PDB file of C-alpha atoms in Angstrom:
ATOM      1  CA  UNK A   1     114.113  80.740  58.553  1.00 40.00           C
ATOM      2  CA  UNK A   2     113.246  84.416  59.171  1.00 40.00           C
ATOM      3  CA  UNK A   3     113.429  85.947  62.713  1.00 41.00           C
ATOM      4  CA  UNK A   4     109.333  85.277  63.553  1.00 41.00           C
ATOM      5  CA  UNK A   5     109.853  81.713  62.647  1.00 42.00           C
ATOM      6  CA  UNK A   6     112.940  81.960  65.371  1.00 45.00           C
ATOM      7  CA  UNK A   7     111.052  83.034  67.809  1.00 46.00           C
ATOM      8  CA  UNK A   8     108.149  80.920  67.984  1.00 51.00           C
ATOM      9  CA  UNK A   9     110.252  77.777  67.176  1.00 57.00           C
ATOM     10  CA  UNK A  10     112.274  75.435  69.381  1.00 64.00           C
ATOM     11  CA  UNK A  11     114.725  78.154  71.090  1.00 80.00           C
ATOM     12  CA  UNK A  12     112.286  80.542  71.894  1.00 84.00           C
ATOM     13  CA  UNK A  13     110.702  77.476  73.990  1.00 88.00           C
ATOM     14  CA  UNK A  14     114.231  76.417  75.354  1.00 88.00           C
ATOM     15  CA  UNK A  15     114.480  79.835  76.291  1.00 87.00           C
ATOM     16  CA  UNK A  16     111.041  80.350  78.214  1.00 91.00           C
ATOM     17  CA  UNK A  17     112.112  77.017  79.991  1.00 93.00           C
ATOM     18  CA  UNK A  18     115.497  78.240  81.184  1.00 92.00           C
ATOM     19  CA  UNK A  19     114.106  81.390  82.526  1.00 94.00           C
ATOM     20  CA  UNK A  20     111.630  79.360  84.202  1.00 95.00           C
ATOM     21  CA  UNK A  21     114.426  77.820  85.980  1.00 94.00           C
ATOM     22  CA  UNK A  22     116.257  80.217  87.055  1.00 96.00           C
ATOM     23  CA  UNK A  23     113.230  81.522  88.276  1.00 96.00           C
ATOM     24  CA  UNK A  24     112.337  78.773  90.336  1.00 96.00           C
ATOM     25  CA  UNK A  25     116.198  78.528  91.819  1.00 96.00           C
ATOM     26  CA  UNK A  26     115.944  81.865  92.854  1.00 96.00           C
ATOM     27  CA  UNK A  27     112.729  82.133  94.262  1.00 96.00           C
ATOM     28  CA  UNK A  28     112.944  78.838  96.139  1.00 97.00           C
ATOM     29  CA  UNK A  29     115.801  79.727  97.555  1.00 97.00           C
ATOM     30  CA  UNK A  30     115.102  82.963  98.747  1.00 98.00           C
ATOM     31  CA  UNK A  31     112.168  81.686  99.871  1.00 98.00           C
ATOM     32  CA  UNK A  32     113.665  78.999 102.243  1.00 98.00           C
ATOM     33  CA  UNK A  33     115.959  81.465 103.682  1.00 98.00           C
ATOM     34  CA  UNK A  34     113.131  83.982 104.251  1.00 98.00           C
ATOM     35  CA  UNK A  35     111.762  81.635 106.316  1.00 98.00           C
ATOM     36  CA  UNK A  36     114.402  80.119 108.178  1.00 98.00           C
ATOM     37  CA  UNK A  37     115.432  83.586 109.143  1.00 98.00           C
ATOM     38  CA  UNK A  38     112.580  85.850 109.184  1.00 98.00           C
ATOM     39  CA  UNK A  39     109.657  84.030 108.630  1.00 97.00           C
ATOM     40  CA  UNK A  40     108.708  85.794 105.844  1.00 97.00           C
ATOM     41  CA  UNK A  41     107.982  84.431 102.317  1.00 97.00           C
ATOM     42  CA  UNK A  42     108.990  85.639  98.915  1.00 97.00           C
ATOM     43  CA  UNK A  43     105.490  87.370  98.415  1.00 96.00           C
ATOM     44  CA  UNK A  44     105.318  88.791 101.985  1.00 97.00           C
ATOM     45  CA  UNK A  45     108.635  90.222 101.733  1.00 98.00           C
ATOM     46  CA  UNK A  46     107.718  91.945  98.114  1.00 97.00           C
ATOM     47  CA  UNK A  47     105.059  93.351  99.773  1.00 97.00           C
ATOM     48  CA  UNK A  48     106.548  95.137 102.367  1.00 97.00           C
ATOM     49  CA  UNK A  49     109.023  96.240  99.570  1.00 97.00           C
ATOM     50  CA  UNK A  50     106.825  97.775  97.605  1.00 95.00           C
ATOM     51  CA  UNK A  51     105.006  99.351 100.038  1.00 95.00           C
ATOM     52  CA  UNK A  52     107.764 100.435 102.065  1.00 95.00           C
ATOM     53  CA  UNK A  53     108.608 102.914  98.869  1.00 93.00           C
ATOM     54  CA  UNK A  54     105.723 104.706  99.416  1.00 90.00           C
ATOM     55  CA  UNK A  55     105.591 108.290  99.477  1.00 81.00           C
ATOM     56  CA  UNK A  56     103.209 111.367 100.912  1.00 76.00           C
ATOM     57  CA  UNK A  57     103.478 113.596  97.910  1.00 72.00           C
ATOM     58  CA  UNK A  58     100.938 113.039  94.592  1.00 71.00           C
ATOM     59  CA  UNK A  59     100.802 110.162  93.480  1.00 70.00           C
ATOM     60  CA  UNK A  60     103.143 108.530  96.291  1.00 78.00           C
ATOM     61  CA  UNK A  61     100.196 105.744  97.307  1.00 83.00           C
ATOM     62  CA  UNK A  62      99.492 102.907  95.834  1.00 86.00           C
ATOM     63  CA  UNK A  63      95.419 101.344  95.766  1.00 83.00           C
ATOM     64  CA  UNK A  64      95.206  98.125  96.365  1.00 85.00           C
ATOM     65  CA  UNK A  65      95.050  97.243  92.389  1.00 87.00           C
ATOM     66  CA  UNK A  66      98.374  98.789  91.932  1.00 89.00           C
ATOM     67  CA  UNK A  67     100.024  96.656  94.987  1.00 91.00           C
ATOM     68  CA  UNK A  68      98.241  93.434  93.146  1.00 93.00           C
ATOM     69  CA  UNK A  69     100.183  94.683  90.152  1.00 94.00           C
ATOM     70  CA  UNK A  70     103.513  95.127  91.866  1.00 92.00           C
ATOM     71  CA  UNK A  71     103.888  92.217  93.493  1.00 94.00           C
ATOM     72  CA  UNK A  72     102.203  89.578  90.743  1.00 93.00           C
ATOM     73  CA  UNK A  73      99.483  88.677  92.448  1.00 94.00           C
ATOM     74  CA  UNK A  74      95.317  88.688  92.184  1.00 95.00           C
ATOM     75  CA  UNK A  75      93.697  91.564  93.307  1.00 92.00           C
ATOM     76  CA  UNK A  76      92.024  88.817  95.848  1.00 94.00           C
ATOM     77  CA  UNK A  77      95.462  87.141  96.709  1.00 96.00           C
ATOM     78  CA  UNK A  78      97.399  90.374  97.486  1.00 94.00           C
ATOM     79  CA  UNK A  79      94.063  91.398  99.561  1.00 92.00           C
ATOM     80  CA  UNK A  80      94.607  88.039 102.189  1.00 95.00           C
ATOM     81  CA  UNK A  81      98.560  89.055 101.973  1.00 96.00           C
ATOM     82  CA  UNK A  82      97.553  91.865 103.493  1.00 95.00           C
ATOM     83  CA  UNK A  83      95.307  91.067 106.207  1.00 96.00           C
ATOM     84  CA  UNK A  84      97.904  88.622 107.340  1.00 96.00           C
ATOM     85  CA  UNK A  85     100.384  90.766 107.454  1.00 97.00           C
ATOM     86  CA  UNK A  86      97.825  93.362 109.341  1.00 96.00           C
ATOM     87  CA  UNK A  87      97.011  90.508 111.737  1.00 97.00           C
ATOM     88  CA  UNK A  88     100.811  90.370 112.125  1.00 97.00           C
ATOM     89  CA  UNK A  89     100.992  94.000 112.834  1.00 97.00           C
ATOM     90  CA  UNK A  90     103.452  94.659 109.800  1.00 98.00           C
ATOM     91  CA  UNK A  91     100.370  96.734 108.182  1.00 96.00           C
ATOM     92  CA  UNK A  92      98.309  99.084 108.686  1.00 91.00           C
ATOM     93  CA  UNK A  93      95.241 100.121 106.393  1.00 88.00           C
ATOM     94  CA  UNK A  94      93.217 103.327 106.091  1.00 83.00           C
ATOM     95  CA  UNK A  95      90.761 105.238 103.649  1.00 81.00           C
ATOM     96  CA  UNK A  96      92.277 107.401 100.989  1.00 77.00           C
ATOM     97  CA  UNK A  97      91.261 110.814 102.309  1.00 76.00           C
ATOM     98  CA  UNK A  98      90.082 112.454  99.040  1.00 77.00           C
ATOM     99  CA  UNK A  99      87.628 109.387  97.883  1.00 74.00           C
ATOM    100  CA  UNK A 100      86.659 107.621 100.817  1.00 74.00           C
ATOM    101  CA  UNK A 101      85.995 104.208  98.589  1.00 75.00           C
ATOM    102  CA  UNK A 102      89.680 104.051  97.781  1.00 77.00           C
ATOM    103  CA  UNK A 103      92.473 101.578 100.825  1.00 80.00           C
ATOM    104  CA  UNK A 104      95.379 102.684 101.294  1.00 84.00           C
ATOM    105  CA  UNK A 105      98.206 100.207 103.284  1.00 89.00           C
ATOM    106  CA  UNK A 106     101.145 101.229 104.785  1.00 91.00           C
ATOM    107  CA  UNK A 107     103.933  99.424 106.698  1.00 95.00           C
ATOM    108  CA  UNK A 108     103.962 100.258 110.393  1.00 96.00           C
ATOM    109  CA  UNK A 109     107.300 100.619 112.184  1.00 96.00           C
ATOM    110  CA  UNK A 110     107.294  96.830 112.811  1.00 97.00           C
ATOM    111  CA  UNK A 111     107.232  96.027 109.519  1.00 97.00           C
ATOM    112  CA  UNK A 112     109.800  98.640 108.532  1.00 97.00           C
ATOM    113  CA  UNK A 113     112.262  97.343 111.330  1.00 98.00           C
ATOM    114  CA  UNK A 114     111.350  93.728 109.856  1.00 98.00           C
ATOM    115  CA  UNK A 115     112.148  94.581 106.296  1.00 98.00           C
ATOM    116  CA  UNK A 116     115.306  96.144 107.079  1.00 98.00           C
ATOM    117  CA  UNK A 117     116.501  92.991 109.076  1.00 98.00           C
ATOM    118  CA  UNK A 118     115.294  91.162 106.336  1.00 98.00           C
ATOM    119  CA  UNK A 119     116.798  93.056 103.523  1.00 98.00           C
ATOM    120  CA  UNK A 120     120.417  91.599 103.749  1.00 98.00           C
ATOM    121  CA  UNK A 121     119.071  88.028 103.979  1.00 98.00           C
ATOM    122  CA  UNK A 122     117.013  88.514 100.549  1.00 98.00           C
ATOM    123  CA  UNK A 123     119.905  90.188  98.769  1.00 97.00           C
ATOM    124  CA  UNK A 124     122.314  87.436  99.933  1.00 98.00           C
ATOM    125  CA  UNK A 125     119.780  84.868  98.787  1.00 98.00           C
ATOM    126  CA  UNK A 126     119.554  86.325  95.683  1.00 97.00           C
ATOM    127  CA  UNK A 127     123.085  86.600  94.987  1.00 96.00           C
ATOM    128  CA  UNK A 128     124.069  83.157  96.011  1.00 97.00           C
ATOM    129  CA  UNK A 129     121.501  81.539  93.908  1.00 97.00           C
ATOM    130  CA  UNK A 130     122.453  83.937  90.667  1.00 97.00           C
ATOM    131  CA  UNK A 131     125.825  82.556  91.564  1.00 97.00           C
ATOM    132  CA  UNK A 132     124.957  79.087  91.346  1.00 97.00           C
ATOM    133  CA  UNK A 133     122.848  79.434  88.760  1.00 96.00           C
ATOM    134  CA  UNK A 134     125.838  81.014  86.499  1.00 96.00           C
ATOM    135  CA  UNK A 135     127.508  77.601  86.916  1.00 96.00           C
ATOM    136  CA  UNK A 136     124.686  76.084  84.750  1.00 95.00           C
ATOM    137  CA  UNK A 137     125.591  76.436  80.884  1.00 93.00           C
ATOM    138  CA  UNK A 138     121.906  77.144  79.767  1.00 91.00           C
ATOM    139  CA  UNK A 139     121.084  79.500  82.806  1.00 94.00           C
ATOM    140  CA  UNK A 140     124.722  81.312  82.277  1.00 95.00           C
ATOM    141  CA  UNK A 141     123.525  83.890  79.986  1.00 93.00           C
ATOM    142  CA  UNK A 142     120.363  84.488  81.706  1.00 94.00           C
ATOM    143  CA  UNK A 143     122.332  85.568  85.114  1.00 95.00           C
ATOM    144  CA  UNK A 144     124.010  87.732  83.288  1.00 94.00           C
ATOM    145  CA  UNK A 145     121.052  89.772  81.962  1.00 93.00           C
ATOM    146  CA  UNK A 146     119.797  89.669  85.490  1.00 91.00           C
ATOM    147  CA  UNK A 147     123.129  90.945  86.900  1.00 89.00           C
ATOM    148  CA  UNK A 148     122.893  94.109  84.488  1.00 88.00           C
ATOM    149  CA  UNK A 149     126.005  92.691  82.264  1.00 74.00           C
TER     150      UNK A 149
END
């Protein structure tokens, strides 16, 4: 069998499946710990990431397209994610000052304070459900890629 045939034949679909899985472990239970503590979910929390890395120089703002992008989301999607978290007073939005059509968002110091109590309960999350997941044979190898080894 050559190495195309491999790919698009039964492991390649095992393979999509397991990372599916460990996908959904990981999200799910980030998610339900985001909540409990925070109440924040996965998607509101990767937005505040990502914009929180934001910087003033060239370049340093993202447009609205680039935060859909980022986070994995429709342009329309990340656009309500937004104005909820604006309602919630995480965000604040403002015209680009060199081309008045273009939105910029950035986290106000509520959502900064926010993320950073949030921080340790997402990277906890996220390590306890990598570690259960490494007790699952097919999901093993995965968590390891994720884990950098």
């Amino acid at each position: 069998m050559s190495g195309a045939e491999q790919v698009t034949g039964r492991g390649f679909a095992q393979g999509w499946c397991a990372l599916s899985a460990l996908h959904g472990r990981i999200e799910a239970r980030v998610e339900r710990e985001l909540q409990a503590a925070h109440a924040l979910s996965v998607r509101e929390y990767s937005l505040l990431d990502v914009l929180s890395r934001q910087h003033p120089g060239e370049g340093g703002h993202l447009r609205m397209g680039e935060v859909a992008e980022a986070v994995v989301l429709s342009q329309s999607a990340t656009t309500r994610l937004v104005s909820r978290l604006e309602d919630r007073g995480l965000l604040a939005r403002y015209l680009c000052p060199t081309d008045r059509r273009g939105i910029y968002t950035d986290v106000s110091a509520a959502g900064l304070e926010l993320l950073a109590q949030a921080r340790p309960t997402n990277d906890g999350a996220l390590a306890a459900a990598l570690a259960d997941a490494a007790l699952v044979p097919e999901l093993a190898p995965l968590v390891e890629v994720v884990r950098g080894g």
